[in-house]
XYZ file of N, CA and C in Angstrom:
561
model
N 9.377 95.519 82.567
C 8.113 95.583 82.467
C 7.618 94.733 83.834
N 6.834 95.565 84.897
C 6.410 94.806 86.340
C 4.991 94.749 86.207
N 4.451 94.349 85.413
C 2.708 94.182 85.467
C 2.343 93.339 86.622
N 1.308 93.527 87.113
C 0.682 92.999 88.163
C -0.103 91.957 87.892
N -0.146 90.601 88.493
C -1.030 89.652 88.116
C -2.672 89.950 87.666
N -3.025 91.011 88.578
C -4.502 91.640 88.252
C -4.462 92.351 86.875
N -3.473 92.964 86.614
C -3.489 93.794 85.187
C -3.337 92.520 84.070
N -2.745 91.504 84.345
C -2.804 90.583 83.112
C -4.051 89.971 83.058
N -5.151 89.692 84.495
C -6.258 89.070 84.288
C -7.081 90.249 83.678
N -7.301 91.753 84.015
C -7.783 92.526 83.340
C -7.792 92.532 81.734
N -6.199 91.959 81.206
C -6.123 91.921 79.905
C -6.944 90.906 79.372
N -7.365 89.730 80.144
C -7.900 88.759 79.413
C -9.198 89.144 79.808
N -9.881 89.679 80.660
C -11.081 90.084 80.589
C -11.534 90.753 79.453
N -10.429 91.850 79.073
C -10.563 92.702 77.972
C -10.904 91.835 76.524
N -10.049 90.881 76.773
C -10.302 90.083 75.551
C -12.006 89.423 75.697
N -12.128 88.705 76.373
C -13.336 88.244 76.855
C -14.463 89.256 76.153
N -14.422 90.498 76.634
C -15.061 91.701 76.431
C -15.335 91.668 74.512
N -14.017 91.720 74.168
C -14.006 92.086 72.649
C -14.653 90.806 71.813
N -14.361 89.633 72.401
C -15.460 88.380 71.547
C -16.736 88.551 71.576
N -17.202 89.068 72.931
C -18.452 89.051 73.284
C -19.144 90.216 72.384
N -18.373 91.333 71.896
C -19.093 92.470 71.459
C -18.662 91.792 70.011
N -17.949 91.362 69.612
C -17.885 90.783 67.941
C -18.886 90.236 67.852
N -19.451 88.861 68.477
C -20.859 88.179 68.267
C -21.699 88.970 68.478
N -22.027 90.239 68.831
C -23.021 91.150 68.892
C -22.943 91.872 67.550
N -22.214 92.043 66.947
C -21.917 92.596 65.651
C -22.324 91.537 64.594
N -21.613 90.664 64.999
C -21.873 89.315 63.942
C -22.495 87.889 64.508
N -23.879 88.186 64.445
C -24.500 87.085 65.498
C -24.333 85.724 64.997
N -23.670 85.430 63.597
C -23.602 84.312 62.983
C -22.458 83.607 63.862
N -21.805 84.659 64.587
C -20.490 83.736 65.043
C -20.816 83.483 66.777
N -21.992 83.610 67.049
C -22.579 83.555 68.551
C -22.102 82.133 68.777
N -21.449 82.210 70.061
C -21.127 80.744 70.625
C -19.577 80.516 70.370
N -19.023 81.264 69.548
C -17.421 81.217 69.416
C -16.742 81.446 70.567
N -15.756 80.602 70.881
C -14.880 80.592 71.816
C -13.271 80.292 71.360
N -12.485 80.251 72.455
C -11.173 80.133 72.165
C -10.754 79.771 73.792
N -9.342 79.190 73.665
C -8.330 78.776 74.831
C -7.730 79.721 74.986
N -6.798 79.898 76.058
C -5.667 80.695 76.149
C -5.015 80.079 77.276
N -3.660 79.682 77.115
C -2.653 79.386 78.112
C -1.569 80.281 77.828
N -0.845 81.082 78.771
C 0.023 81.875 78.509
C 1.080 81.847 79.430
N 2.281 82.185 79.448
C 3.318 82.484 80.282
C 4.010 83.908 80.287
N 3.949 84.423 81.361
C 5.024 85.576 81.530
C 5.842 85.484 82.207
N 7.276 85.579 81.713
C 8.574 85.477 82.374
C 9.059 86.413 82.796
N 9.435 86.619 84.016
C 10.449 87.635 84.757
C 11.350 86.585 85.510
N 12.558 86.114 84.658
C 13.506 85.192 85.242
C 13.598 85.166 86.918
N 13.670 84.408 87.524
C 13.206 82.924 87.435
C 11.837 82.549 87.306
N 11.116 83.586 87.406
C 9.292 83.420 87.832
C 8.921 83.523 86.662
N 7.863 82.545 86.126
C 6.962 82.703 85.579
C 5.614 82.714 85.765
N 4.675 83.458 85.470
C 3.111 83.670 85.647
C 2.457 83.091 84.782
N 1.582 82.242 84.924
C 0.781 81.302 84.133
C -0.351 81.591 84.088
N -1.301 82.046 83.150
C -2.553 82.216 82.974
C -3.393 81.266 82.241
N -4.408 80.620 82.672
C -4.829 79.666 81.830
C -6.422 79.447 81.873
N -6.914 79.427 80.491
C -8.372 79.181 80.354
C -8.436 78.309 79.442
N -9.315 77.351 79.652
C -9.728 76.120 78.494
C -8.965 74.791 78.639
N -8.619 74.198 77.622
C -7.943 72.829 77.486
C -6.896 72.871 76.870
N -6.202 73.760 76.274
C -4.674 74.080 76.070
C -4.002 73.694 77.277
N -2.753 73.594 77.000
C -1.980 72.908 78.113
C -0.434 73.673 78.397
N -0.068 73.651 79.520
C 1.417 73.990 80.026
C 2.028 72.957 80.561
N 3.061 72.278 80.119
C 4.061 71.310 80.718
C 5.398 71.801 81.055
N 5.688 71.344 82.268
C 7.150 71.577 82.616
C 8.016 70.185 82.563
N 9.155 70.378 81.899
C 10.062 69.233 81.802
C 10.955 69.814 82.966
N 11.519 68.928 83.973
C 12.565 69.108 84.757
C 12.918 67.792 85.634
N 14.402 67.802 85.320
C 15.035 66.413 85.919
C 14.332 65.209 85.668
N 14.144 64.896 84.345
C 13.502 63.637 83.406
C 12.048 63.574 84.049
N 11.557 64.354 84.497
C 9.817 64.438 84.710
C 9.184 65.376 83.943
N 7.962 64.901 83.486
C 7.050 65.905 82.763
C 5.961 65.956 83.728
N 5.521 67.512 84.157
C 4.548 67.569 85.019
C 3.586 68.763 84.060
N 2.203 68.265 84.102
C 1.224 69.364 83.373
C 1.019 70.270 84.547
N 1.078 71.647 84.296
C 1.227 72.540 85.321
C -0.325 72.953 85.429
N -1.149 73.151 83.929
C -2.575 73.380 83.903
C -3.275 72.356 84.303
N -4.436 72.750 84.262
C -5.785 71.674 84.603
C -6.756 71.970 83.385
N -7.174 71.095 82.547
C -8.160 71.343 81.833
C -9.654 71.656 82.042
N -10.205 72.712 81.611
C -11.302 73.180 82.177
C -12.386 72.420 81.005
N -12.482 71.302 81.259
C -13.645 70.530 80.468
C -14.528 69.987 81.396
N -15.461 69.441 80.824
C -16.563 68.999 81.597
C -15.803 67.503 81.950
N -15.282 66.847 81.195
C -14.827 65.309 81.295
C -13.831 65.673 82.882
N -13.127 66.760 82.751
C -11.882 66.776 83.821
C -12.652 66.962 85.325
N -13.961 67.885 85.021
C -14.691 67.998 86.247
C -15.141 66.852 87.142
N -15.757 65.955 85.998
C -16.156 64.537 86.327
C -15.296 63.685 87.088
N -14.119 63.792 86.572
C -12.840 63.067 86.970
C -12.670 63.370 88.229
N -12.722 64.917 88.552
C -12.207 65.387 89.862
C -13.214 65.025 90.822
N -14.440 64.902 90.219
C -15.485 64.632 91.135
C -15.618 63.221 91.770
N -14.616 62.147 90.974
C -14.399 60.910 91.536
C -15.462 59.925 90.769
N -15.626 60.029 89.408
C -16.294 59.030 88.897
C -15.533 57.894 88.728
N -16.029 56.716 88.370
C -15.301 55.655 88.484
C -14.619 55.312 86.959
N -13.649 54.784 86.657
C -13.062 54.322 85.410
C -13.985 53.740 84.336
N -14.814 52.935 84.660
C -16.041 52.376 83.750
C -16.969 53.849 83.102
N -17.511 54.508 84.443
C -18.117 55.755 84.222
C -17.352 56.705 83.074
N -16.015 56.730 83.594
C -15.021 57.602 82.843
C -15.176 57.288 81.201
N -14.980 56.038 81.172
C -15.215 55.597 79.546
C -16.165 55.932 78.817
N -17.333 55.771 79.524
C -18.538 56.313 78.581
C -18.907 57.728 78.479
N -18.231 58.466 79.227
C -18.376 60.128 79.223
C -17.257 60.609 78.352
N -15.810 59.611 78.441
C -14.806 60.335 77.630
C -15.113 60.976 76.340
N -15.693 60.554 75.460
C -15.965 61.062 73.945
C -16.931 62.337 74.174
N -17.955 62.145 74.942
C -18.927 62.984 74.931
C -18.673 64.516 75.653
N -17.929 64.255 76.640
C -17.461 65.468 77.559
C -16.089 66.008 77.588
N -15.131 65.159 76.580
C -13.997 65.534 76.531
C -13.563 66.948 76.117
N -14.354 67.415 75.195
C -13.796 68.508 74.434
C -15.058 69.792 74.783
N -15.865 69.591 76.048
C -16.711 70.454 76.170
C -16.151 71.405 77.621
N -15.836 72.549 76.932
C -15.563 73.604 77.839
C -16.507 74.193 78.860
N -15.996 74.086 80.140
C -16.974 75.022 81.114
C -16.399 76.310 81.232
N -15.290 76.756 80.913
C -14.489 77.877 81.085
C -13.393 78.142 79.526
N -13.855 79.327 79.110
C -13.335 79.706 77.775
C -13.407 81.106 77.646
N -12.896 81.731 76.871
C -12.893 83.064 76.296
C -14.219 82.958 75.205
N -15.046 83.781 75.183
C -15.908 83.695 74.339
C -16.934 83.119 74.806
N -17.954 82.289 73.560
C -18.835 81.529 74.090
C -19.747 81.943 74.980
N -19.851 83.305 75.133
C -21.071 83.891 76.102
C -20.659 82.967 77.621
N -19.390 82.922 77.965
C -19.390 82.209 79.152
C -18.690 83.458 80.130
N -18.789 83.316 81.307
C -17.892 84.026 82.352
C -16.609 83.434 82.630
N -15.384 83.987 82.233
C -14.164 83.478 82.277
C -13.711 83.653 83.480
N -12.922 82.658 84.073
C -12.383 82.700 85.198
C -11.211 81.867 84.935
N -10.054 82.704 84.832
C -8.642 82.222 84.813
C -8.069 81.599 85.964
N -7.250 80.580 85.677
C -6.288 80.099 86.523
C -5.070 81.034 86.569
N -4.599 81.515 87.395
C -3.324 82.308 87.587
C -2.516 81.692 88.735
N -1.252 81.574 88.355
C -0.113 80.880 89.063
C 0.957 81.227 88.712
N 1.916 81.149 89.863
C 3.274 81.259 89.666
C 4.200 79.899 89.623
N 5.363 79.866 88.708
C 6.163 78.719 88.703
C 7.685 79.385 88.980
N 8.371 78.660 89.508
C 9.807 79.013 89.754
C 10.584 78.166 88.910
N 11.149 78.702 87.896
C 12.018 77.815 86.972
C 13.470 77.938 87.311
N 13.947 76.855 86.518
C 15.550 76.494 86.821
C 16.075 76.427 85.515
N 17.646 76.601 85.735
C 18.274 76.634 83.998
C 18.173 74.900 83.942
N 18.031 74.210 82.823
C 17.707 72.943 82.278
C 16.472 72.622 82.023
N 15.394 73.503 82.882
C 13.954 73.276 82.565
C 13.350 73.451 80.824
N 12.817 72.533 80.617
C 11.766 72.948 79.280
C 10.535 73.063 79.420
N 9.750 73.829 78.872
C 8.271 74.195 79.102
C 7.611 73.978 77.448
N 6.410 73.532 77.528
C 5.940 72.946 76.584
C 4.249 73.706 76.583
N 4.001 74.852 75.713
C 2.685 75.148 75.540
C 2.103 74.514 74.531
N 0.973 74.158 74.645
C 0.099 73.407 73.430
C -1.332 73.557 73.557
N -1.937 73.240 72.403
C -3.232 73.263 72.061
C -3.764 71.567 72.377
N -5.097 71.275 72.295
C -5.320 69.810 72.571
C -5.242 69.071 71.228
N -4.818 69.675 70.029
C -4.869 69.269 68.836
C -3.447 68.037 69.102
N -2.544 68.690 69.839
C -1.492 67.923 70.156
C -1.512 66.520 71.050
N -2.264 67.103 72.395
C -2.293 66.229 73.594
C -3.547 65.143 73.127
N -4.285 65.534 72.115
C -5.280 64.227 71.884
C -4.686 63.108 70.880
N -3.493 63.517 70.377
C -2.757 62.479 69.648
C -1.392 61.769 69.979
N -0.968 62.835 70.951
C 0.253 62.446 71.372
C 0.290 62.231 72.802
N 0.756 61.098 73.552
C 0.723 60.641 74.615
C 1.659 61.728 75.681
N 1.702 61.570 76.893
C 2.391 62.066 77.989
C 4.041 61.576 77.787
N 4.152 60.259 77.458
C 5.354 59.643 77.587
C 5.827 59.954 76.087
N 5.182 60.281 74.860
C 6.054 60.791 73.947
C 6.390 61.998 73.952
N 5.522 62.921 74.875
C 6.085 64.231 75.020
C 7.133 64.476 76.023
N 7.514 63.551 76.971
C 8.473 63.325 77.867
C 9.995 62.973 77.246
N 9.601 61.919 76.120
C 10.598 61.710 75.403
C 11.198 62.584 74.496
N 10.351 63.364 73.761
C 10.846 64.488 73.031
C 11.422 65.631 73.688
N 10.866 65.647 74.984
C 11.564 67.005 75.471
C 12.849 66.634 76.195
N 13.062 65.379 76.453
C 14.340 65.040 77.447
C 15.329 64.762 76.200
N 15.162 64.913 74.952
C 16.161 64.568 74.042
C 16.947 65.936 74.061
N 18.033 65.644 73.219
C 18.685 67.184 72.865
C 18.422 67.823 71.999
N 17.378 67.637 71.239
C 16.990 68.546 69.831
C 16.771 69.842 70.341
N 17.094 70.797 69.294
C 16.557 72.318 69.687
C 15.075 72.236 69.583
N 14.500 73.599 70.069
C 13.072 73.727 70.616
C 12.411 73.526 69.196
N 12.694 74.132 68.139
C 11.900 74.187 66.828
C 12.104 72.591 66.243
N 13.064 71.652 66.547
C 13.271 70.497 65.940
C 12.144 69.761 66.672
N 12.014 69.743 68.106
C 11.187 69.147 68.964
C 9.862 69.450 68.381
N 9.453 70.640 68.241
C 7.911 71.284 67.725
C 7.672 70.424 66.401
N 8.373 70.538 65.514
C 8.334 69.923 64.209
C 7.991 68.222 64.307
N 8.723 67.807 65.125
C 8.667 66.279 65.293
C 7.033 65.998 66.157
N 6.733 66.781 66.960
C 5.488 66.309 67.665
C 4.423 66.884 66.757
N 4.447 67.806 66.223
C 3.473 68.158 65.158
C 3.222 67.100 64.270
N 4.340 66.552 63.527
C 4.250 65.131 62.641
C 3.719 64.165 63.291
N 4.147 63.700 64.310
C 3.745 62.600 65.449
C 2.087 62.765 65.329
N 1.553 64.012 65.767
C 0.190 64.314 66.011
C -0.725 64.055 64.826
N 0.062 64.691 63.870
C -0.710 64.519 62.430
C -0.623 62.981 61.724
N 0.233 62.540 62.219
C 0.457 60.692 61.728
C -0.627 60.119 62.535
N -0.960 60.627 63.725
C -2.079 59.933 64.477
C -3.425 60.186 64.593
N -3.420 61.193 63.413
C -4.906 61.510 63.108
C -5.030 62.814 63.005
N -4.256 63.898 63.625
C -4.452 65.329 63.285
C -5.892 66.118 63.122
N -6.926 65.626 64.164
C -8.091 65.844 63.973
C -8.523 67.350 64.490
N -7.488 67.991 65.155
C -7.659 69.298 65.084
C -6.247 70.324 65.122
N -6.545 71.736 65.054
C -5.215 72.554 65.216
C -4.501 71.998 66.245
N -3.144 72.127 65.648
C -1.877 71.811 66.709
C -0.933 72.941 66.769
N -1.154 73.708 67.625
C -0.318 74.868 68.151
C 0.603 74.385 69.168
N 2.018 74.742 69.148
C 2.555 74.252 70.476
C 4.240 75.496 70.354
N 4.545 75.497 71.311
C 5.938 76.159 71.473
C 6.810 75.321 72.730
N 7.854 75.284 72.428
C 8.813 74.674 73.309
C 9.774 75.807 73.719
N 10.054 75.845 74.984
C 11.023 76.805 75.557
C 12.065 76.213 76.186
N 13.150 76.216 75.867
C 14.584 75.321 76.843
C 15.308 76.476 77.498
N 15.797 76.218 79.136
C 16.235 77.295 79.656
C 17.450 76.481 79.637
N 18.598 77.152 79.038
C 19.930 76.420 78.849
C 20.762 77.477 79.526
N 21.893 76.651 80.550
C 22.999 77.424 80.981
C 24.007 77.579 79.802
N 25.186 78.262 79.924
C 26.050 78.800 78.978
C 26.478 77.641 78.284
N 27.134 76.533 79.104
C 27.721 75.263 78.308
C 26.564 74.705 77.639
N 25.093 74.552 77.891
C 24.441 73.757 77.055
C 24.075 74.703 75.977
N 23.975 76.059 76.187
C 23.684 76.923 74.958
C 24.736 76.494 73.822
N 26.218 76.573 74.332
C 27.140 76.254 73.397
C 27.032 74.868 72.597
N 26.538 73.953 73.455
C 26.518 72.780 72.827
C 25.426 72.703 71.892
N 24.484 73.407 72.144
C 23.174 73.255 71.225
C 23.368 74.023 69.967
N 24.464 75.109 70.058
C 24.714 75.630 68.768
C 25.543 74.916 67.975
N 26.423 74.059 68.284
C 27.451 73.389 67.589
C 26.441 72.010 67.400
């Protein structure tokens, strides 16, 4: 399937319209919204579409890189250059306030970009329920280990819940192994 990026953006816009239509039928749900961070893989290319504050991380060569940028008011303030003292005072108030999401009566403007993957890479897609409680250092440690993807997910969920688990925690780990690594992972 060779879907063009604009068709994927159209699909996201269709989701946006469905949520808005649902709130028209059920006004008590007005203001509801959600985030979306997804990858569309055509090896070795992956296209990422992102709205909100869920995240996509790439683990490569012992480094963890956050590929997405949070669509929160807090992140906008940081990008605008607020100082650390100001950041502390705004952190709690604006940390989860989204300026870009699906639904919530907002105009949705997704980030869409391409990532070239390599054998040995790992990806982590996750909600802020994980990243609110688990540090990037812990994410790196778990992704750098040799555990299977499912074991990494279970471990990270347990870690987030032990540190407060104040929101839903959804995550997916994908490892791109060569045939030797795949054989070792199975044994």
